[in-house]
PDB file of C-alpha atoms in Angstrom:
ATOM      1  CA  MET N 137     131.297 101.393 113.366  1.00 36.00           C
ATOM      2  CA  SER N 138     130.152  99.384 116.123  1.00 34.00           C
ATOM      3  CA  LEU N 139     126.558  98.851 116.918  1.00 34.00           C
ATOM      4  CA  ILE N 140     124.549  98.938 120.176  1.00 32.00           C
ATOM      5  CA  ILE N 141     121.760  96.595 121.065  1.00 33.00           C
ATOM      6  CA  GLU N 142     119.288  98.361 122.726  1.00 37.00           C
ATOM      7  CA  ASP N 143     117.084  95.533 124.528  1.00 39.00           C
ATOM      8  CA  ASP N 144     116.790  91.845 124.999  1.00 41.00           C
ATOM      9  CA  ALA N 145     114.403  91.244 122.074  1.00 41.00           C
ATOM     10  CA  LEU N 146     116.582  93.155 119.574  1.00 43.00           C
ATOM     11  CA  ALA N 147     119.330  90.631 120.615  1.00 43.00           C
ATOM     12  CA  LYS N 148     117.202  87.698 119.937  1.00 46.00           C
ATOM     13  CA  ARG N 149     116.020  88.995 116.843  1.00 46.00           C
ATOM     14  CA  MET N 150     120.299  88.959 115.486  1.00 48.00           C
ATOM     15  CA  GLU N 151     121.154  85.678 117.169  1.00 51.00           C
ATOM     16  CA  PRO N 152     120.625  83.560 114.240  1.00 50.00           C
ATOM     17  CA  ALA N 153     121.788  86.136 111.795  1.00 51.00           C
ATOM     18  CA  VAL N 154     125.403  86.086 114.354  1.00 49.00           C
ATOM     19  CA  SER N 155     125.268  82.220 114.670  1.00 50.00           C
ATOM     20  CA  GLY N 156     124.669  81.270 111.458  1.00 50.00           C
ATOM     21  CA  ARG N 157     122.503  78.113 112.450  1.00 54.00           C
ATOM     22  CA  ALA N 158     119.348  77.886 110.304  1.00 49.00           C
ATOM     23  CA  SER N 159     116.445  76.427 111.226  1.00 52.00           C
ATOM     24  CA  SER N 160     114.032  75.524 108.260  1.00 75.00           C
ATOM     25  CA  ALA N 161     114.064  76.626 104.801  1.00 87.00           C
ATOM     26  CA  THR N 162     111.808  76.448 102.429  1.00 92.00           C
ATOM     27  CA  LEU N 163     112.453  77.088  98.571  1.00 93.00           C
ATOM     28  CA  ALA N 164     110.573  81.047  98.650  1.00 94.00           C
ATOM     29  CA  ASP N 165     113.122  81.014 101.363  1.00 95.00           C
ATOM     30  CA  TYR N 166     116.151  80.584  98.790  1.00 96.00           C
ATOM     31  CA  VAL N 167     114.358  82.589  95.593  1.00 95.00           C
ATOM     32  CA  ALA N 168     114.187  85.667  98.665  1.00 96.00           C
ATOM     33  CA  LEU N 169     118.093  85.313  99.127  1.00 96.00           C
ATOM     34  CA  THR N 170     118.402  85.931  95.498  1.00 96.00           C
ATOM     35  CA  LYS N 171     116.537  89.714  95.920  1.00 96.00           C
ATOM     36  CA  PRO N 172     114.104  88.731  93.104  1.00 95.00           C
ATOM     37  CA  ARG N 173     112.652  91.945  92.754  1.00 93.00           C
ATOM     38  CA  VAL N 174     116.114  93.629  92.180  1.00 93.00           C
ATOM     39  CA  MET N 175     116.919  90.574  90.069  1.00 95.00           C
ATOM     40  CA  SER N 176     114.008  91.478  87.844  1.00 94.00           C
ATOM     41  CA  LEU N 177     114.600  94.969  87.060  1.00 93.00           C
ATOM     42  CA  VAL N 178     118.361  93.533  86.296  1.00 95.00           C
ATOM     43  CA  MET N 179     117.356  91.313  84.037  1.00 96.00           C
ATOM     44  CA  PHE N 180     115.026  93.489  82.479  1.00 97.00           C
ATOM     45  CA  THR N 181     117.319  96.158  81.570  1.00 97.00           C
ATOM     46  CA  ALA N 182     119.850  93.388  80.458  1.00 97.00           C
ATOM     47  CA  VAL N 183     117.159  92.598  78.064  1.00 97.00           C
ATOM     48  CA  VAL N 184     116.898  96.323  76.469  1.00 96.00           C
ATOM     49  CA  GLY N 185     120.548  96.452  75.922  1.00 96.00           C
ATOM     50  CA  LEU N 186     120.544  92.887  74.427  1.00 96.00           C
ATOM     51  CA  ALA N 187     117.284  93.923  72.539  1.00 94.00           C
ATOM     52  CA  ILE N 188     118.421  97.801  71.259  1.00 94.00           C
ATOM     53  CA  ALA N 189     122.193  96.063  70.455  1.00 94.00           C
ATOM     54  CA  PRO N 190     122.706  96.243  66.739  1.00 92.00           C
ATOM     55  CA  ALA N 191     123.552  92.843  66.268  1.00 91.00           C
ATOM     56  CA  HIS N 192     121.322  89.604  64.312  1.00 88.00           C
ATOM     57  CA  PRO N 193     119.245  88.138  67.074  1.00 87.00           C
ATOM     58  CA  HIS N 194     120.479  84.679  68.574  1.00 93.00           C
ATOM     59  CA  PRO N 195     118.138  82.611  70.225  1.00 94.00           C
ATOM     60  CA  LEU N 196     120.826  80.435  72.010  1.00 95.00           C
ATOM     61  CA  ARG N 197     123.367  82.999  72.899  1.00 95.00           C
ATOM     62  CA  ASP N 198     120.829  85.322  73.875  1.00 96.00           C
ATOM     63  CA  GLY N 199     119.106  83.055  76.278  1.00 97.00           C
ATOM     64  CA  ILE N 200     122.359  81.846  77.723  1.00 97.00           C
ATOM     65  CA  ALA N 201     123.209  85.244  78.207  1.00 98.00           C
ATOM     66  CA  LEU N 202     120.617  86.440  79.801  1.00 97.00           C
ATOM     67  CA  LEU N 203     120.336  83.558  82.308  1.00 98.00           C
ATOM     68  CA  CYS N 204     123.926  84.038  83.342  1.00 98.00           C
ATOM     69  CA  ILE N 205     123.054  87.522  84.035  1.00 98.00           C
ATOM     70  CA  ALA N 206     120.406  86.428  86.009  1.00 97.00           C
ATOM     71  CA  ALA N 207     122.478  83.696  87.908  1.00 98.00           C
ATOM     72  CA  GLY N 208     125.098  87.132  88.662  1.00 98.00           C
ATOM     73  CA  ALA N 209     122.099  88.993  90.272  1.00 98.00           C
ATOM     74  CA  ALA N 210     121.281  86.153  92.180  1.00 98.00           C
ATOM     75  CA  ALA N 211     124.889  85.669  93.396  1.00 98.00           C
ATOM     76  CA  ALA N 212     125.110  89.418  94.246  1.00 98.00           C
ATOM     77  CA  GLY N 213     121.973  89.386  96.030  1.00 97.00           C
ATOM     78  CA  ALA N 214     122.797  86.248  98.359  1.00 98.00           C
ATOM     79  CA  LEU N 215     126.288  87.743  98.923  1.00 98.00           C
ATOM     80  CA  ASN N 216     125.059  91.224 100.053  1.00 98.00           C
ATOM     81  CA  MET N 217     122.264  89.345 102.593  1.00 97.00           C
ATOM     82  CA  TRP N 218     125.419  86.977 103.533  1.00 98.00           C
ATOM     83  CA  TYR N 219     127.317  89.836 104.696  1.00 98.00           C
ATOM     84  CA  ASP N 220     124.794  92.104 105.517  1.00 97.00           C
ATOM     85  CA  ALA N 221     122.827  89.693 108.277  1.00 97.00           C
ATOM     86  CA  ASP N 222     123.992  91.541 111.504  1.00 96.00           C
ATOM     87  CA  ILE N 223     122.509  95.065 110.300  1.00 95.00           C
ATOM     88  CA  ASP N 224     119.558  93.294 108.838  1.00 95.00           C
ATOM     89  CA  ALA N 225     118.649  92.156 111.706  1.00 95.00           C
ATOM     90  CA  LEU N 226     118.177  95.459 113.216  1.00 93.00           C
ATOM     91  CA  MET N 227     115.645  97.261 110.808  1.00 92.00           C
ATOM     92  CA  ALA N 228     112.101  96.938 110.709  1.00 90.00           C
ATOM     93  CA  ARG N 229     112.277  96.254 106.676  1.00 88.00           C
ATOM     94  CA  THR N 230     114.859  93.251 106.801  1.00 93.00           C
ATOM     95  CA  ALA N 231     114.610  91.561 109.691  1.00 93.00           C
ATOM     96  CA  GLY N 232     112.000  88.893 107.987  1.00 94.00           C
ATOM     97  CA  ARG N 233     114.569  87.875 105.700  1.00 96.00           C
ATOM     98  CA  PRO N 234     116.073  84.508 105.575  1.00 96.00           C
ATOM     99  CA  ILE N 235     118.753  84.926 107.957  1.00 97.00           C
ATOM    100  CA  PRO N 236     117.822  86.765 110.009  1.00 96.00           C
ATOM    101  CA  GLY N 237     114.966  85.184 110.367  1.00 94.00           C
ATOM    102  CA  GLY N 238     117.077  81.821 111.287  1.00 94.00           C
ATOM    103  CA  ARG N 239     115.749  80.149 108.593  1.00 95.00           C
ATOM    104  CA  ILE N 240     118.849  79.844 106.330  1.00 96.00           C
ATOM    105  CA  ALA N 241     122.502  79.625 107.150  1.00 96.00           C
ATOM    106  CA  ARG N 242     124.903  82.654 106.490  1.00 96.00           C
ATOM    107  CA  ARG N 243     127.094  79.459 105.079  1.00 96.00           C
ATOM    108  CA  GLU N 244     124.522  78.613 103.032  1.00 96.00           C
ATOM    109  CA  ALA N 245     123.917  81.955 101.542  1.00 97.00           C
ATOM    110  CA  LEU N 246     127.998  82.071 101.212  1.00 98.00           C
ATOM    111  CA  ALA N 247     128.117  79.074  99.509  1.00 97.00           C
ATOM    112  CA  LEU N 248     124.772  79.603  97.000  1.00 97.00           C
ATOM    113  CA  GLY N 249     126.376  82.843  96.218  1.00 98.00           C
ATOM    114  CA  VAL N 250     130.033  81.810  95.456  1.00 98.00           C
ATOM    115  CA  SER N 251     128.396  79.319  93.124  1.00 98.00           C
ATOM    116  CA  LEU N 252     125.956  81.495  91.321  1.00 98.00           C
ATOM    117  CA  ALA N 253     128.666  83.785  90.862  1.00 98.00           C
ATOM    118  CA  ALA N 254     131.173  81.308  89.358  1.00 98.00           C
ATOM    119  CA  ALA N 255     128.714  79.534  87.329  1.00 98.00           C
ATOM    120  CA  SER N 256     127.380  83.094  85.578  1.00 98.00           C
ATOM    121  CA  VAL N 257     130.520  84.473  84.874  1.00 98.00           C
ATOM    122  CA  ALA N 258     132.428  80.939  83.661  1.00 98.00           C
ATOM    123  CA  GLY N 259     128.791  80.645  81.392  1.00 98.00           C
ATOM    124  CA  LEU N 260     129.554  83.978  79.441  1.00 98.00           C
ATOM    125  CA  ALA N 261     133.158  83.509  79.281  1.00 98.00           C
ATOM    126  CA  LEU N 262     132.280  79.894  77.368  1.00 98.00           C
ATOM    127  CA  PHE N 263     129.188  80.574  75.513  1.00 97.00           C
ATOM    128  CA  VAL N 264     128.923  83.972  74.935  1.00 97.00           C
ATOM    129  CA  ASN N 265     131.841  86.361  74.648  1.00 97.00           C
ATOM    130  CA  GLY N 266     134.773  87.366  77.366  1.00 98.00           C
ATOM    131  CA  LEU N 267     133.779  90.500  77.302  1.00 98.00           C
ATOM    132  CA  SER N 268     130.747  90.540  79.035  1.00 98.00           C
ATOM    133  CA  ALA N 269     131.429  87.659  81.514  1.00 98.00           C
ATOM    134  CA  VAL N 270     134.325  90.369  82.711  1.00 98.00           C
ATOM    135  CA  LEU N 271     131.580  93.399  83.016  1.00 98.00           C
ATOM    136  CA  LEU N 272     129.524  90.575  84.973  1.00 98.00           C
ATOM    137  CA  ALA N 273     132.276  89.820  86.889  1.00 98.00           C
ATOM    138  CA  ALA N 274     133.699  93.407  87.303  1.00 98.00           C
ATOM    139  CA  THR N 275     130.005  93.872  88.485  1.00 98.00           C
ATOM    140  CA  ILE N 276     129.296  91.230  91.149  1.00 98.00           C
ATOM    141  CA  ALA N 277     132.406  92.773  92.712  1.00 98.00           C
ATOM    142  CA  PHE N 278     131.606  95.689  92.521  1.00 98.00           C
ATOM    143  CA  TYR N 279     128.340  95.088  94.526  1.00 98.00           C
ATOM    144  CA  VAL N 280     129.576  92.598  96.867  1.00 98.00           C
ATOM    145  CA  VAL N 281     133.052  93.942  97.974  1.00 97.00           C
ATOM    146  CA  VAL N 282     132.924  98.019  97.050  1.00 97.00           C
ATOM    147  CA  TYR N 283     129.389  98.676  97.991  1.00 97.00           C
ATOM    148  CA  THR N 284     128.104  96.035 100.226  1.00 97.00           C
ATOM    149  CA  MET N 285     131.290  95.287 102.418  1.00 97.00           C
ATOM    150  CA  TRP N 286     133.040  98.841 102.364  1.00 96.00           C
ATOM    151  CA  LEU N 287     130.716 101.780 100.927  1.00 96.00           C
ATOM    152  CA  LYS N 288     127.364 101.255 102.909  1.00 96.00           C
ATOM    153  CA  ARG N 289     128.657 100.847 105.971  1.00 95.00           C
ATOM    154  CA  SER N 290     131.192 103.855 106.082  1.00 96.00           C
ATOM    155  CA  THR N 291     129.847 106.953 103.822  1.00 96.00           C
ATOM    156  CA  PRO N 292     126.732 108.800 103.061  1.00 95.00           C
ATOM    157  CA  GLN N 293     127.714 108.539  99.147  1.00 95.00           C
ATOM    158  CA  ASN N 294     127.109 104.415  99.203  1.00 95.00           C
ATOM    159  CA  ILE N 295     123.937 104.769  97.114  1.00 95.00           C
ATOM    160  CA  VAL N 296     125.427 107.349  94.506  1.00 96.00           C
ATOM    161  CA  ILE N 297     129.489 105.029  93.881  1.00 95.00           C
ATOM    162  CA  GLY N 298     127.468 101.882  94.582  1.00 94.00           C
ATOM    163  CA  GLY N 299     124.716 102.153  91.980  1.00 93.00           C
ATOM    164  CA  LEU N 300     127.254 102.390  89.308  1.00 95.00           C
ATOM    165  CA  ALA N 301     126.449  98.012  90.007  1.00 95.00           C
ATOM    166  CA  GLY N 302     122.979  98.087  89.180  1.00 95.00           C
ATOM    167  CA  ALA N 303     123.717 100.741  86.265  1.00 97.00           C
ATOM    168  CA  VAL N 304     125.504  98.206  84.263  1.00 98.00           C
ATOM    169  CA  PRO N 305     123.227  95.242  83.030  1.00 98.00           C
ATOM    170  CA  PRO N 306     122.415  97.131  79.908  1.00 98.00           C
ATOM    171  CA  LEU N 307     125.924  97.243  78.882  1.00 98.00           C
ATOM    172  CA  ILE N 308     126.119  93.371  79.817  1.00 98.00           C
ATOM    173  CA  GLY N 309     123.275  92.924  77.586  1.00 98.00           C
ATOM    174  CA  TRP N 310     124.634  95.032  74.429  1.00 98.00           C
ATOM    175  CA  THR N 311     128.298  93.313  74.713  1.00 98.00           C
ATOM    176  CA  ALA N 312     126.810  89.729  74.922  1.00 97.00           C
ATOM    177  CA  ALA N 313     125.248  91.082  71.413  1.00 97.00           C
ATOM    178  CA  THR N 314     127.887  92.519  69.824  1.00 97.00           C
ATOM    179  CA  GLY N 315     131.242  92.229  71.508  1.00 96.00           C
ATOM    180  CA  HIS N 316     131.839  95.976  72.208  1.00 97.00           C
ATOM    181  CA  ILE N 317     131.150  98.897  74.384  1.00 97.00           C
ATOM    182  CA  ALA N 318     129.278 101.845  72.390  1.00 96.00           C
ATOM    183  CA  PRO N 319     127.848 104.932  73.546  1.00 96.00           C
ATOM    184  CA  GLU N 320     124.263 103.874  73.414  1.00 95.00           C
ATOM    185  CA  PRO N 321     124.266 101.420  76.397  1.00 97.00           C
ATOM    186  CA  LEU N 322     126.465 103.829  78.097  1.00 97.00           C
ATOM    187  CA  ALA N 323     123.950 106.273  77.608  1.00 97.00           C
ATOM    188  CA  LEU N 324     121.278 103.542  79.375  1.00 97.00           C
ATOM    189  CA  VAL N 325     124.170 102.915  81.896  1.00 98.00           C
ATOM    190  CA  LEU N 326     124.622 106.873  83.067  1.00 98.00           C
ATOM    191  CA  VAL N 327     120.117 107.201  83.194  1.00 98.00           C
ATOM    192  CA  ILE N 328     120.006 104.250  85.812  1.00 98.00           C
ATOM    193  CA  PHE N 329     123.180 106.057  87.708  1.00 98.00           C
ATOM    194  CA  LEU N 330     121.621 109.458  87.861  1.00 98.00           C
ATOM    195  CA  TRP N 331     117.985 107.538  89.136  1.00 98.00           C
ATOM    196  CA  THR N 332     119.978 105.527  91.734  1.00 97.00           C
ATOM    197  CA  PRO N 333     120.287 108.224  94.338  1.00 97.00           C
ATOM    198  CA  PRO N 334     116.631 110.123  94.361  1.00 97.00           C
ATOM    199  CA  HIS N 335     115.164 106.713  94.362  1.00 97.00           C
ATOM    200  CA  PHE N 336     116.825 105.133  97.393  1.00 96.00           C
ATOM    201  CA  TRP N 337     117.004 108.809  99.017  1.00 97.00           C
ATOM    202  CA  ALA N 338     113.299 109.152  98.558  1.00 97.00           C
ATOM    203  CA  LEU N 339     113.180 105.497 100.611  1.00 95.00           C
ATOM    204  CA  SER N 340     115.718 106.427 103.344  1.00 95.00           C
ATOM    205  CA  LEU N 341     113.948 109.867 104.154  1.00 95.00           C
ATOM    206  CA  TRP N 342     110.852 107.738 105.515  1.00 91.00           C
ATOM    207  CA  ARG N 343     113.352 104.560 106.602  1.00 92.00           C
ATOM    208  CA  ALA N 344     115.734 106.470 108.910  1.00 93.00           C
ATOM    209  CA  ARG N 345     114.899 105.410 112.343  1.00 91.00           C
ATOM    210  CA  ASP N 346     116.243 102.170 110.791  1.00 90.00           C
ATOM    211  CA  TYR N 347     119.091 103.611 109.055  1.00 93.00           C
ATOM    212  CA  ALA N 348     120.396 104.893 112.199  1.00 93.00           C
ATOM    213  CA  ARG N 349     119.532 101.896 114.565  1.00 91.00           C
ATOM    214  CA  SER N 350     121.769  99.689 112.205  1.00 91.00           C
ATOM    215  CA  GLY N 351     124.544 101.803 112.112  1.00 92.00           C
ATOM    216  CA  ILE N 352     123.887 102.858 108.171  1.00 94.00           C
ATOM    217  CA  PRO N 353     125.330 106.109 107.396  1.00 96.00           C
ATOM    218  CA  MET N 354     122.469 107.009 104.820  1.00 96.00           C
ATOM    219  CA  LEU N 355     122.115 110.609 103.687  1.00 96.00           C
ATOM    220  CA  PRO N 356     119.076 111.411 105.737  1.00 96.00           C
ATOM    221  CA  VAL N 357     120.892 110.429 108.835  1.00 95.00           C
ATOM    222  CA  VAL N 358     124.185 111.868 108.330  1.00 95.00           C
ATOM    223  CA  ALA N 359     123.569 115.111 106.641  1.00 96.00           C
ATOM    224  CA  GLY N 360     119.358 115.446 107.751  1.00 96.00           C
ATOM    225  CA  PRO N 361     116.446 115.403 105.709  1.00 95.00           C
ATOM    226  CA  ILE N 362     116.793 119.135 104.491  1.00 96.00           C
ATOM    227  CA  GLU N 363     120.310 118.192 102.395  1.00 97.00           C
ATOM    228  CA  THR N 364     118.659 114.939 101.475  1.00 97.00           C
ATOM    229  CA  ARG N 365     115.977 116.099  99.529  1.00 97.00           C
ATOM    230  CA  ARG N 366     118.207 119.070  97.958  1.00 97.00           C
ATOM    231  CA  ARG N 367     120.303 116.282  96.810  1.00 97.00           C
ATOM    232  CA  ILE N 368     117.277 114.498  95.624  1.00 98.00           C
ATOM    233  CA  LEU N 369     116.245 117.426  93.548  1.00 98.00           C
ATOM    234  CA  ARG N 370     119.403 118.163  92.238  1.00 98.00           C
ATOM    235  CA  TYR N 371     119.928 114.516  90.906  1.00 98.00           C
ATOM    236  CA  ALA N 372     116.519 114.416  89.576  1.00 98.00           C
ATOM    237  CA  LEU N 373     116.962 117.525  87.432  1.00 98.00           C
ATOM    238  CA  ALA N 374     120.111 115.466  85.979  1.00 97.00           C
ATOM    239  CA  LEU N 375     118.381 112.480  85.420  1.00 97.00           C
ATOM    240  CA  ALA N 376     115.493 114.229  83.679  1.00 96.00           C
ATOM    241  CA  PRO N 377     116.666 115.119  80.011  1.00 96.00           C
ATOM    242  CA  SER N 378     118.981 111.885  80.274  1.00 97.00           C
ATOM    243  CA  GLY N 379     116.161 109.640  79.320  1.00 96.00           C
ATOM    244  CA  ALA N 380     116.543 111.576  75.988  1.00 96.00           C
ATOM    245  CA  LEU N 381     119.426 110.417  75.250  1.00 96.00           C
ATOM    246  CA  PRO N 382     118.865 106.962  73.563  1.00 95.00           C
ATOM    247  CA  TRP N 383     116.843 109.442  70.655  1.00 95.00           C
ATOM    248  CA  LEU N 384     119.704 111.995  70.356  1.00 94.00           C
ATOM    249  CA  LEU N 385     122.110 109.457  70.036  1.00 92.00           C
ATOM    250  CA  GLY N 386     119.630 108.244  67.351  1.00 89.00           C
ATOM    251  CA  ASN N 387     119.113 104.938  69.230  1.00 87.00           C
ATOM    252  CA  ALA N 388     115.373 105.644  69.162  1.00 92.00           C
ATOM    253  CA  GLY N 389     113.069 107.493  67.365  1.00 92.00           C
ATOM    254  CA  VAL N 390     111.083 110.915  68.673  1.00 91.00           C
ATOM    255  CA  VAL N 391     107.705 109.331  70.039  1.00 91.00           C
ATOM    256  CA  TYR N 392     110.641 107.730  72.456  1.00 95.00           C
ATOM    257  CA  GLY N 393     112.202 111.332  73.045  1.00 94.00           C
ATOM    258  CA  ALA N 394     109.054 113.172  73.460  1.00 94.00           C
ATOM    259  CA  PHE N 395     108.244 109.854  76.029  1.00 95.00           C
ATOM    260  CA  SER N 396     111.342 110.117  77.988  1.00 96.00           C
ATOM    261  CA  LEU N 397     111.304 113.815  78.402  1.00 96.00           C
ATOM    262  CA  ALA N 398     107.807 114.169  79.786  1.00 96.00           C
ATOM    263  CA  ALA N 399     108.172 111.535  82.084  1.00 96.00           C
ATOM    264  CA  GLY N 400     111.383 112.743  83.079  1.00 96.00           C
ATOM    265  CA  ALA N 401     109.748 116.983  84.204  1.00 97.00           C
ATOM    266  CA  GLY N 402     107.150 114.035  86.001  1.00 96.00           C
ATOM    267  CA  ILE N 403     110.069 112.957  88.286  1.00 96.00           C
ATOM    268  CA  ALA N 404     111.339 116.451  88.134  1.00 97.00           C
ATOM    269  CA  ALA N 405     108.068 118.014  89.340  1.00 97.00           C
ATOM    270  CA  LEU N 406     107.814 115.273  92.325  1.00 97.00           C
ATOM    271  CA  ALA N 407     111.293 116.001  93.347  1.00 97.00           C
ATOM    272  CA  PHE N 408     110.769 119.870  93.186  1.00 97.00           C
ATOM    273  CA  ALA N 409     107.648 119.222  95.521  1.00 97.00           C
ATOM    274  CA  LEU N 410     109.302 116.748  98.198  1.00 96.00           C
ATOM    275  CA  HIS N 411     112.075 119.402  98.362  1.00 95.00           C
ATOM    276  CA  ARG N 412     109.108 121.719  98.915  1.00 94.00           C
ATOM    277  CA  SER N 413     106.304 119.676 101.557  1.00 88.00           C
ATOM    278  CA  ALA N 414     108.923 117.428 103.070  1.00 83.00           C
ATOM    279  CA  THR N 415     106.138 114.896 104.154  1.00 92.00           C
ATOM    280  CA  ASP N 416     107.120 110.939 104.076  1.00 93.00           C
ATOM    281  CA  ALA N 417     103.695 111.139 102.027  1.00 95.00           C
ATOM    282  CA  ALA N 418     105.802 113.052  99.356  1.00 95.00           C
ATOM    283  CA  ALA N 419     108.675 111.158  99.807  1.00 96.00           C
ATOM    284  CA  LYS N 420     106.516 108.074  99.120  1.00 96.00           C
ATOM    285  CA  ARG N 421     105.227 109.339  95.698  1.00 96.00           C
ATOM    286  CA  LEU N 422     108.705 109.767  94.497  1.00 97.00           C
ATOM    287  CA  PHE N 423     110.062 106.526  95.585  1.00 97.00           C
ATOM    288  CA  GLY N 424     107.151 104.586  93.648  1.00 95.00           C
ATOM    289  CA  TRP N 425     107.188 106.627  90.534  1.00 95.00           C
ATOM    290  CA  SER N 426     110.522 106.752  90.072  1.00 96.00           C
ATOM    291  CA  ILE N 427     110.116 102.655  89.978  1.00 95.00           C
ATOM    292  CA  ILE N 428     107.415 103.558  87.684  1.00 96.00           C
ATOM    293  CA  TYR N 429     109.381 105.930  85.262  1.00 97.00           C
ATOM    294  CA  LEU N 430     112.350 103.501  84.669  1.00 96.00           C
ATOM    295  CA  PHE N 431     109.909 100.604  83.956  1.00 96.00           C
ATOM    296  CA  PHE N 432     108.453 102.922  81.353  1.00 96.00           C
ATOM    297  CA  LEU N 433     111.362 104.404  80.386  1.00 97.00           C
ATOM    298  CA  PHE N 434     112.892 101.155  79.268  1.00 97.00           C
ATOM    299  CA  ALA N 435     109.690  99.679  78.152  1.00 96.00           C
ATOM    300  CA  ALA N 436     109.123 102.556  75.794  1.00 95.00           C
ATOM    301  CA  LEU N 437     112.884 102.184  74.535  1.00 95.00           C
ATOM    302  CA  LEU N 438     112.389  98.370  73.859  1.00 94.00           C
ATOM    303  CA  LEU N 439     109.079  99.059  72.331  1.00 93.00           C
ATOM    304  CA  ASP N 440     110.555 101.651  69.642  1.00 91.00           C
ATOM    305  CA  SER N 441     113.485  99.192  68.973  1.00 83.00           C
ATOM    306  CA  ARG N 442     110.810  96.415  68.389  1.00 75.00           C
ATOM    307  CA  LEU N 443     108.215  99.125  66.358  1.00 73.00           C
ATOM    308  CA  GLY N 444     110.872 101.371  64.534  1.00 58.00           C
ATOM    309  CA  PRO N 445     112.211  98.696  61.596  1.00 53.00           C
ATOM    310  CA  LEU N 446     108.257  97.654  60.776  1.00 48.00           C
ATOM    311  CA  LEU N 447     107.482 101.316  60.595  1.00 46.00           C
ATOM    312  CA  ALA N 448     110.696 102.327  58.395  1.00 43.00           C
ATOM    313  CA  LEU N 449     109.391  99.695  56.264  1.00 42.00           C
ATOM    314  CA  GLY N 450     105.743 100.340  55.764  1.00 44.00           C
ATOM    315  CA  ALA N 451     106.977 103.845  54.957  1.00 43.00           C
ATOM    316  CA  ALA N 452     109.180 102.673  52.168  1.00 45.00           C
ATOM    317  CA  ALA N 453     106.376 100.303  51.106  1.00 43.00           C
ATOM    318  CA  ARG N 454     104.369 103.375  50.548  1.00 51.00           C
TER     319      ARG N 454
END
């Protein structure tokens, strides 16, 4: 896919990304290279997967596992920015990132990403277990090679298929604690997988010009806003009841089940409002609520996993 540079100012913004030269980098720039907001969400969902696993806590093992998962997420972020530096320079939302901004060279980002990826997978393999290491390696490879290098620039289904990479961390947390795969963490993978399209498509609705200018075939660019809103609603309606799966599988209590259904009804209502109103404000409301939804859903599950046994002991004592 060819990219057309429309003016000299845009060409100058792209020059650092293309040349690979770095001018001045701070610690904050290297942190930004790892996509810390995405990494924090990855870590949180991995913590929940580890916490709800039916295994005795092992502080050293668990700490190493979470450190390696964080390093793996940082590696994926750095490699994504390394490869996407050209299109990042074309988008207002990403033009200030360290590579297109000329503060970090592409080769530095590549070296950092590869080093972190190798260290994170090796750490899990050596100190935790082989299954979690394989899952982390597959997740990094899927995000960088399948999503970043292929899907993102070739199909409007990029977010749908590529979203699987962001859905796996709770499974890695679970396998780090147990050494096996089970239905419970797979239910969490499904929740994040269904959450990803409405979350990112809502963002892309009011960022459509950015995506069009950079040549990324996001759904609003390829299929238009009407079809995008229709698909957002479909995924939101599928997501709404899926949050209750941990309760239905016996991994959470009835309070969590009721909360998950109420939160799911909220995200479905906002998706329906977007479908009807077709405004940027409605898209931004859904985007903002989707972040809150996922955080509180996993926080409620984490709280349930901690309080459930205590409440059961209290009931037995009475």
